[in-house]
Short mmCIF file of C-alpha atoms in Angstrom, two decimals:
data_model
loop_
_atom_site.label_atom_id
_atom_site.label_comp_id
_atom_site.label_asym_id
_atom_site.label_seq_id
_atom_site.Cartn_x
_atom_site.Cartn_y
_atom_site.Cartn_z
CA UNK A 10 8.08 -13.59 -17.09
CA UNK A 11 4.59 -15.84 -16.41
CA UNK A 12 3.19 -15.20 -13.35
CA UNK A 13 3.13 -18.62 -12.59
CA UNK A 14 7.45 -18.54 -12.04
CA UNK A 15 8.41 -17.79 -8.31
CA UNK A 16 10.65 -15.06 -8.81
CA UNK A 17 10.79 -12.47 -6.16
CA UNK A 18 8.01 -9.09 -5.96
CA UNK A 19 11.12 -7.07 -7.62
CA UNK A 20 12.11 -9.42 -10.17
CA UNK A 21 8.56 -9.72 -11.24
CA UNK A 22 7.72 -6.04 -10.76
CA UNK A 23 10.87 -5.27 -13.86
CA UNK A 24 9.68 -8.00 -15.85
CA UNK A 25 5.62 -10.09 -15.91
CA UNK A 26 3.91 -9.72 -18.48
CA UNK A 27 6.71 -7.88 -20.52
CA UNK A 28 9.41 -8.95 -23.25
CA UNK A 29 11.92 -7.29 -25.28
CA UNK A 30 10.16 -5.84 -28.73
CA UNK A 31 10.92 -8.65 -31.88
CA UNK A 32 10.70 -6.43 -33.82
CA UNK A 33 13.01 -4.69 -32.29
CA UNK A 34 14.90 -5.57 -29.04
CA UNK A 35 13.49 -2.06 -27.88
CA UNK A 36 13.79 -2.94 -23.86
CA UNK A 37 10.53 -1.48 -22.25
CA UNK A 38 7.16 -2.45 -24.25
CA UNK A 39 6.20 0.24 -27.07
CA UNK A 40 3.67 2.68 -27.12
CA UNK A 41 0.15 0.82 -29.22
CA UNK A 42 -1.23 4.24 -30.08
CA UNK A 43 -3.69 2.55 -32.09
CA UNK A 44 -7.86 2.31 -32.26
CA UNK A 45 -7.98 -0.53 -35.14
CA UNK A 46 -6.32 -3.45 -35.95
CA UNK A 47 -5.36 -4.56 -39.51
CA UNK A 48 -6.80 -8.24 -40.47
CA UNK A 49 -5.42 -10.62 -42.39
CA UNK A 50 -9.38 -11.92 -43.15
CA UNK A 51 -12.45 -10.78 -42.27
CA UNK A 52 -13.64 -11.94 -38.66
CA UNK A 53 -9.53 -12.92 -38.13
CA UNK A 54 -7.20 -11.36 -35.82
CA UNK A 55 -3.93 -11.29 -35.09
CA UNK A 56 -3.83 -12.41 -31.54
CA UNK A 57 -7.01 -10.75 -29.79
CA UNK A 58 -6.32 -7.21 -30.85
CA UNK A 59 -9.18 -6.14 -33.24
CA UNK A 60 -9.98 -2.89 -31.84
CA UNK A 61 -8.47 -1.17 -28.86
CA UNK A 62 -11.56 -1.19 -26.41
CA UNK A 63 -11.67 -5.41 -26.60
CA UNK A 64 -7.64 -4.80 -26.05
CA UNK A 65 -4.33 -3.50 -26.46
CA UNK A 66 -0.29 -5.03 -26.56
CA UNK A 67 0.34 -2.13 -24.00
CA UNK A 68 -2.79 -2.97 -21.71
CA UNK A 69 -2.10 -6.69 -22.29
CA UNK A 70 1.06 -6.60 -20.32
CA UNK A 71 0.22 -4.18 -18.07
CA UNK A 72 -2.31 -6.28 -17.28
CA UNK A 73 -0.53 -9.73 -17.06
CA UNK A 74 2.18 -7.13 -14.49
CA UNK A 75 -0.87 -6.77 -11.99
CA UNK A 76 -1.79 -10.25 -12.35
CA UNK A 77 1.40 -11.20 -11.70
CA UNK A 78 2.64 -8.54 -9.33
CA UNK A 79 -1.38 -10.26 -6.63
CA UNK A 80 -0.59 -13.50 -7.28
CA UNK A 81 -3.59 -13.93 -9.77
CA UNK A 82 -3.97 -15.28 -12.59
CA UNK A 83 -5.26 -12.16 -14.99
CA UNK A 84 -5.94 -8.53 -15.04
CA UNK A 85 -8.06 -6.07 -16.20
CA UNK A 86 -7.38 -2.30 -16.18
CA UNK A 87 -9.33 0.42 -16.34
CA UNK A 88 -9.89 4.04 -17.29
CA UNK A 89 -10.32 4.83 -13.20
CA UNK A 90 -10.65 3.01 -9.74
CA UNK A 91 -14.11 4.02 -9.84
CA UNK A 92 -14.53 2.66 -12.80
CA UNK A 93 -13.18 -1.10 -12.24
CA UNK A 94 -15.66 -0.92 -8.80
CA UNK A 95 -18.34 0.28 -11.76
CA UNK A 96 -17.26 -3.13 -13.80
CA UNK A 97 -17.83 -5.61 -10.33
CA UNK A 98 -21.37 -4.00 -9.39
CA UNK A 99 -22.24 -4.60 -13.03
CA UNK A 100 -21.73 -8.57 -11.36
CA UNK A 101 -24.80 -8.60 -9.25
CA UNK A 102 -27.79 -9.08 -9.88
CA UNK A 103 -30.69 -7.04 -11.35
CA UNK A 104 -32.21 -5.40 -7.45
CA UNK A 105 -28.85 -7.24 -5.93
CA UNK A 106 -27.34 -6.93 -2.28
CA UNK A 107 -23.73 -5.64 -1.73
CA UNK A 108 -23.21 -5.10 1.77
CA UNK A 109 -19.92 -2.55 1.57
CA UNK A 110 -17.52 -1.52 4.23
CA UNK A 111 -18.88 1.32 6.96
CA UNK A 112 -15.83 2.91 6.37
CA UNK A 113 -14.64 3.50 2.47
CA UNK A 114 -13.70 5.76 0.00
CA UNK A 115 -16.04 8.41 -0.56
CA UNK A 116 -16.02 8.49 -3.85
CA UNK A 117 -17.22 4.78 -2.97
CA UNK A 118 -20.23 5.90 -1.61
CA UNK A 119 -21.19 8.26 -3.80
CA UNK A 120 -21.66 5.28 -6.51
CA UNK A 121 -23.03 2.92 -4.41
CA UNK A 122 -25.77 5.58 -3.13
CA UNK A 123 -26.42 8.42 -5.89
CA UNK A 124 -25.95 6.22 -8.48
CA UNK A 125 -26.43 2.69 -8.66
CA UNK A 126 -28.75 2.78 -6.26
CA UNK A 127 -31.24 4.32 -8.71
CA UNK A 128 -31.38 1.02 -10.44
CA UNK A 129 -32.64 -1.64 -7.76
CA UNK A 130 -29.29 -2.01 -6.41
CA UNK A 131 -29.46 -3.02 -2.62
CA UNK A 132 -26.57 -2.18 -0.31
CA UNK A 133 -25.64 -1.95 3.57
CA UNK A 134 -22.80 -1.07 5.27
CA UNK A 135 -21.46 -2.71 8.55
CA UNK A 136 -17.83 -2.32 10.47
CA UNK A 137 -16.70 -5.22 8.38
CA UNK A 138 -13.89 -4.95 11.44
CA UNK A 139 -16.57 -6.59 13.51
CA UNK A 140 -16.69 -10.25 13.21
CA UNK A 141 -20.39 -10.62 14.74
CA UNK A 142 -21.67 -7.27 12.29
CA UNK A 143 -19.97 -9.36 9.16
CA UNK A 144 -22.33 -12.59 9.96
CA UNK A 145 -25.24 -10.50 10.94
CA UNK A 146 -24.54 -8.50 7.41
CA UNK A 147 -23.14 -11.53 5.06
CA UNK A 148 -26.50 -12.78 4.58
CA UNK A 149 -27.77 -15.88 1.84
CA UNK A 150 -28.83 -13.15 -0.81
CA UNK A 151 -25.95 -11.00 -0.57
CA UNK A 152 -23.99 -10.98 -3.95
CA UNK A 153 -20.70 -9.08 -3.21
CA UNK A 154 -18.74 -8.07 -0.48
CA UNK A 155 -17.18 -5.43 -0.64
CA UNK A 156 -13.96 -4.62 1.46
CA UNK A 157 -11.54 -1.51 1.96
CA UNK A 158 -8.77 -2.85 4.30
CA UNK A 159 -7.08 -0.89 5.46
CA UNK A 160 -10.46 1.79 5.29
CA UNK A 161 -9.92 4.95 3.70
CA UNK A 162 -9.22 7.10 6.15
CA UNK A 163 -9.83 5.64 9.55
CA UNK A 164 -7.27 2.84 9.01
CA UNK A 165 -9.55 0.64 10.17
CA UNK A 166 -7.73 -3.16 9.55
CA UNK A 167 -10.31 -7.11 8.60
CA UNK A 168 -9.19 -9.71 9.04
CA UNK A 169 -9.77 -10.85 5.04
CA UNK A 170 -9.37 -14.90 5.84
CA UNK A 171 -12.58 -14.79 7.91
CA UNK A 172 -14.27 -12.36 5.11
CA UNK A 173 -13.44 -14.09 2.54
CA UNK A 174 -15.33 -17.75 4.49
CA UNK A 175 -18.37 -16.06 5.85
CA UNK A 176 -19.01 -14.32 2.48
CA UNK A 177 -18.07 -18.37 0.33
CA UNK A 178 -20.89 -19.60 2.92
CA UNK A 179 -23.49 -17.07 1.85
CA UNK A 180 -21.57 -17.86 -1.61
CA UNK A 181 -21.31 -14.30 -2.17
CA UNK A 182 -18.15 -12.64 -3.94
CA UNK A 183 -15.56 -10.84 -2.23
CA UNK A 184 -14.06 -7.66 -3.04
CA UNK A 185 -11.37 -6.42 -1.55
CA UNK A 186 -9.79 -3.02 -2.15
CA UNK A 187 -5.85 -3.61 -1.72
CA UNK A 188 -4.69 0.24 -3.34
CA UNK A 189 -3.78 0.98 -0.02
CA UNK A 190 -1.49 -1.64 1.51
CA UNK A 191 -0.97 -2.22 -2.57
CA UNK A 192 0.18 -6.19 -3.74
CA UNK A 193 3.68 -5.34 -1.70
CA UNK A 194 2.85 -5.19 1.03
CA UNK A 195 -0.94 -7.65 0.89
CA UNK A 196 -2.56 -10.57 -0.98
CA UNK A 197 -5.81 -10.54 -0.70
CA UNK A 198 -6.58 -13.29 -3.42
CA UNK A 199 -3.89 -15.49 -0.33
CA UNK A 200 -6.43 -14.42 2.37
CA UNK A 201 -9.86 -16.50 -0.14
CA UNK A 202 -10.68 -12.39 -1.79
CA UNK A 203 -12.43 -12.74 -5.33
CA UNK A 204 -11.46 -10.36 -6.69
CA UNK A 205 -8.69 -7.22 -5.07
CA UNK A 206 -9.63 -3.71 -7.37
CA UNK A 207 -6.74 -1.26 -7.34
CA UNK A 208 -7.42 2.53 -7.99
CA UNK A 209 -4.05 2.88 -9.55
CA UNK A 210 -4.17 6.39 -9.46
CA UNK A 211 -2.34 5.82 -6.62
CA UNK A 212 0.48 3.40 -5.08
CA UNK A 213 0.75 1.74 -8.45
CA UNK A 214 1.21 5.09 -10.57
CA UNK A 215 3.16 6.09 -7.86
CA UNK A 216 3.63 9.83 -9.35
CA UNK A 217 0.63 11.62 -9.26
CA UNK A 218 -0.13 11.92 -13.61
CA UNK A 219 -2.51 9.19 -14.40
CA UNK A 220 -5.93 7.86 -13.54
CA UNK A 221 -6.58 4.42 -13.22
CA UNK A 222 -8.45 1.69 -12.08
CA UNK A 223 -7.45 -1.92 -11.90
CA UNK A 224 -9.03 -6.09 -11.02
CA UNK A 225 -6.81 -9.29 -10.77
CA UNK A 226 -8.83 -12.90 -10.62
CA UNK A 227 -7.96 -16.37 -10.88
CA UNK A 228 -11.25 -17.50 -11.15
CA UNK A 229 -12.35 -18.17 -15.24
CA UNK A 230 -15.71 -17.80 -15.09
CA UNK A 231 -15.18 -14.41 -13.77
CA UNK A 232 -13.15 -13.17 -15.46
CA UNK A 233 -14.82 -13.80 -18.27
CA UNK A 234 -18.02 -11.93 -16.77
CA UNK A 235 -15.47 -9.01 -16.34
CA UNK A 236 -13.43 -8.42 -19.45
CA UNK A 237 -17.78 -9.08 -21.47
CA UNK A 238 -18.48 -5.71 -19.12
CA UNK A 239 -14.97 -4.19 -19.59
CA UNK A 240 -15.54 -4.61 -23.60
CA UNK A 241 -18.90 -3.80 -23.56
CA UNK A 242 -18.74 -0.52 -21.38
CA UNK A 243 -15.37 0.94 -22.56
CA UNK A 244 -13.82 2.34 -19.98
CA UNK A 245 -10.71 0.94 -20.62
CA UNK A 246 -7.63 3.19 -20.65
CA UNK A 247 -5.41 4.61 -22.70
CA UNK A 248 -1.74 2.98 -24.52
CA UNK A 249 0.29 6.13 -22.71
CA UNK A 250 -1.45 5.63 -19.19
CA UNK A 251 -0.53 1.41 -19.78
CA UNK A 252 2.73 2.39 -20.48
CA UNK A 253 2.85 4.62 -17.46
CA UNK A 254 1.59 2.19 -15.39
CA UNK A 255 4.34 -0.38 -16.03
CA UNK A 256 6.69 2.13 -15.98
CA UNK A 257 5.63 3.10 -12.40
CA UNK A 258 5.04 -0.45 -11.68
CA UNK A 259 8.98 -0.99 -11.81
CA UNK A 260 9.66 0.47 -8.83
CA UNK A 261 6.85 0.31 -6.39
CA UNK A 262 8.98 -1.99 -4.38
CA UNK A 263 11.95 0.30 -3.56
CA UNK A 264 8.88 3.49 -3.92
CA UNK A 265 6.90 1.35 -0.39
CA UNK A 266 9.91 0.63 1.40
CA UNK A 267 11.22 4.36 1.88
CA UNK A 268 6.63 5.31 2.05
CA UNK A 269 6.57 2.70 5.10
CA UNK A 270 9.93 4.09 6.36
CA UNK A 271 9.15 7.57 6.24
CA UNK A 272 4.99 6.67 7.26
CA UNK A 273 7.07 4.90 10.65
CA UNK A 274 9.08 8.03 12.30
CA UNK A 275 6.58 10.04 11.12
CA UNK A 276 4.09 7.80 13.85
CA UNK A 277 6.77 7.96 16.50
CA UNK A 278 7.45 11.57 16.53
CA UNK A 279 3.17 12.27 16.17
CA UNK A 280 2.65 9.65 19.88
CA UNK A 281 4.52 12.21 21.77
CA UNK A 282 3.41 15.36 20.20
CA UNK A 283 0.68 17.81 22.20
CA UNK A 284 -2.39 19.35 20.16
CA UNK A 285 -2.94 15.54 18.68
CA UNK A 286 -5.41 13.49 20.84
CA UNK A 287 -4.41 10.84 18.70
CA UNK A 288 -2.74 9.01 15.85
CA UNK A 289 -3.17 5.81 14.06
CA UNK A 290 -1.35 3.28 11.30
CA UNK A 291 -1.75 0.32 11.57
CA UNK A 292 0.97 -1.70 12.56
CA UNK A 293 1.34 1.52 15.12
CA UNK A 294 1.54 -0.98 18.18
CA UNK A 295 -1.38 1.25 19.64
CA UNK A 296 -3.97 0.53 16.87
CA UNK A 297 -7.16 -1.95 18.30
CA UNK A 298 -6.08 -4.02 14.94
CA UNK A 299 -2.36 -4.35 15.04
CA UNK A 300 -2.53 -8.31 15.48
CA UNK A 301 -4.48 -9.07 11.65
CA UNK A 302 -2.33 -5.88 10.18
CA UNK A 303 0.94 -7.55 11.37
CA UNK A 304 -0.25 -11.38 9.69
CA UNK A 305 -2.03 -9.98 7.02
CA UNK A 306 0.21 -6.67 6.00
CA UNK A 307 4.39 -7.07 5.44
CA UNK A 308 4.55 -3.45 6.67
CA UNK A 309 1.87 -0.29 7.79
CA UNK A 310 1.92 1.78 4.92
CA UNK A 311 2.29 4.97 4.29
CA UNK A 312 -0.59 6.68 4.73
CA UNK A 313 -1.57 7.79 8.45
CA UNK A 314 -4.74 8.81 10.06
CA UNK A 315 -4.50 11.60 13.08
CA UNK A 316 -6.83 13.98 15.34
CA UNK A 317 -5.76 17.49 16.16
CA UNK A 318 -7.35 19.47 19.69
CA UNK A 319 -9.42 21.80 18.61
CA UNK A 320 -11.77 20.42 15.56
CA UNK A 321 -12.01 21.76 12.26
CA UNK A 322 -10.25 25.01 13.21
CA UNK A 323 -6.97 24.20 14.17
CA UNK A 324 -7.35 21.33 11.43
CA UNK A 325 -7.85 24.69 8.74
CA UNK A 326 -5.01 25.90 10.48
CA UNK A 327 -2.67 22.86 9.98
CA UNK A 328 -3.33 22.60 7.14
CA UNK A 329 -2.96 25.61 5.71
CA UNK A 330 1.15 25.96 7.66
CA UNK A 331 2.71 22.62 6.49
CA UNK A 332 5.15 23.74 3.79
CA UNK A 333 6.01 20.47 2.40
CA UNK A 334 3.10 18.72 2.45
CA UNK A 335 0.79 19.55 -0.06
CA UNK A 336 -3.57 20.18 0.19
CA UNK A 337 -4.22 17.98 -1.89
CA UNK A 338 -7.05 14.93 -2.79
CA UNK A 339 -5.46 11.89 -3.49
CA UNK A 340 -2.40 9.76 -2.68
CA UNK A 341 0.42 7.66 -2.87
CA UNK A 342 2.43 9.53 -4.54
CA UNK A 343 6.17 9.77 -3.92
CA UNK A 344 5.32 13.63 -2.46
CA UNK A 345 3.47 14.24 0.26
CA UNK A 346 -0.01 15.13 0.88
CA UNK A 347 -1.84 15.84 3.13
CA UNK A 348 -6.30 15.34 3.43
CA UNK A 349 -9.28 17.13 4.94
CA UNK A 350 -12.36 14.02 4.78
CA UNK A 351 -14.60 15.68 6.19
CA UNK A 352 -14.48 19.07 3.75
CA UNK A 353 -12.59 17.27 1.13
CA UNK A 354 -12.32 13.62 -0.33
CA UNK A 355 -15.57 12.09 1.85
CA UNK A 356 -18.06 15.29 1.08
CA UNK A 357 -20.46 12.88 -0.07
CA UNK A 358 -20.50 11.39 3.03
CA UNK A 359 -23.12 13.19 5.35
CA UNK A 360 -22.39 14.62 8.17
CA UNK A 361 -24.29 12.51 10.84
CA UNK A 362 -22.91 9.16 9.10
CA UNK A 363 -19.15 10.46 9.04
CA UNK A 364 -19.72 11.93 12.58
CA UNK A 365 -21.10 7.82 13.28
CA UNK A 366 -18.02 5.91 12.06
CA UNK A 367 -15.23 8.75 13.50
CA UNK A 368 -14.81 10.71 10.30
CA UNK A 369 -14.71 13.93 12.63
CA UNK A 370 -13.52 17.23 11.61
CA UNK A 371 -10.00 17.57 13.46
CA UNK A 372 -9.33 14.33 11.16
CA UNK A 373 -6.52 14.80 8.81
CA UNK A 374 -5.42 11.92 6.75
CA UNK A 375 -1.00 12.21 5.48
CA UNK A 376 -0.27 9.80 2.13
CA UNK A 377 3.00 9.75 3.64
CA UNK A 378 5.63 10.90 0.37
CA UNK A 379 9.65 9.81 -0.60
CA UNK A 380 11.04 13.70 1.05
CA UNK A 381 13.32 13.04 3.52
CA UNK A 382 12.28 11.83 6.65
CA UNK A 383 13.55 15.13 8.74
CA UNK A 384 12.14 17.61 6.71
CA UNK A 385 8.52 15.98 6.58
CA UNK A 386 8.75 16.11 10.41
CA UNK A 387 10.55 19.46 10.67
CA UNK A 388 6.63 20.68 8.62
CA UNK A 389 4.86 18.64 10.53
CA UNK A 390 6.74 21.03 13.67
CA UNK A 391 6.54 23.97 12.71
CA UNK A 392 2.42 23.56 10.88
CA UNK A 393 1.11 22.45 14.50
CA UNK A 394 2.80 25.19 15.87
#
């Protein structure tokens, strides 16, 4: 099934990029555990396959599948979400300038601040949920705008169409990290983005058993530049990880509906619970960007951020009392996880910068899994004391 066919999301999740194996009729895409491929004559390849860093049939199927789910033309897979981000940064000119959200994953900030800054890449963080701030930050010397929406961990929502218009008027590329929303809930290419990025470790993988990253684009020229970077740098996933991701995308829509169902029930519980100063969820009526979230996200997702009264001591006590939720970095798996950003995922962000954007010591991030909602609520109730 090609990505141009107008089938529903669930049908494309199961079939896009895949067909029964022509040799055996196997329904599942084979795992091509090979580093190289025989050439009928020197320099003559079967299809595009000469070396697995350049292309591997299992990866080809996955890349086509993800492109279809994002309503895009081309997919590229990488060994991690950070490797996908690094490939996009290679599109910038020497000494280029990048504008990124003020609230981003700590690993994203670390890559900009501790690695690419030393190669002369300039970057500026701005509150891209504020149209005026975005207009000021995105200027004609900007090469790339890197946007998270929802952001990690504050779940701020930026208007992708509005940011796209500003980026295009300044001849800058817009890349949107769609990890939290997934292609089931949000499709940035349809809203004007040039590149969609994923940490496929998260919801796309969905089972906390692999590391991966992905990019989806429409433009052929951008594809060729990224594909050359993918080949040259070589941060590509192995065929087994690609196979596992293909297994997982088949149930993405089923899992996301359950994640969202559970998250909505938990938000209803938390908003009336004492000891909690604030609860943030994109489709909650109290969210400051609720109208934008409703317009560009089909549902609110599986991530909830809340701030506890009592700061770090209260947060630590809460985390240590949980029994069903597990304290761990990452998110998007079938199991419920809880993270303390200031200590864990965002420790690389300077404390004064965390405080300035609202990552307080009492803030915790819930990645709501697919367990029974009643059991999750009971666990939270017990941990809150």
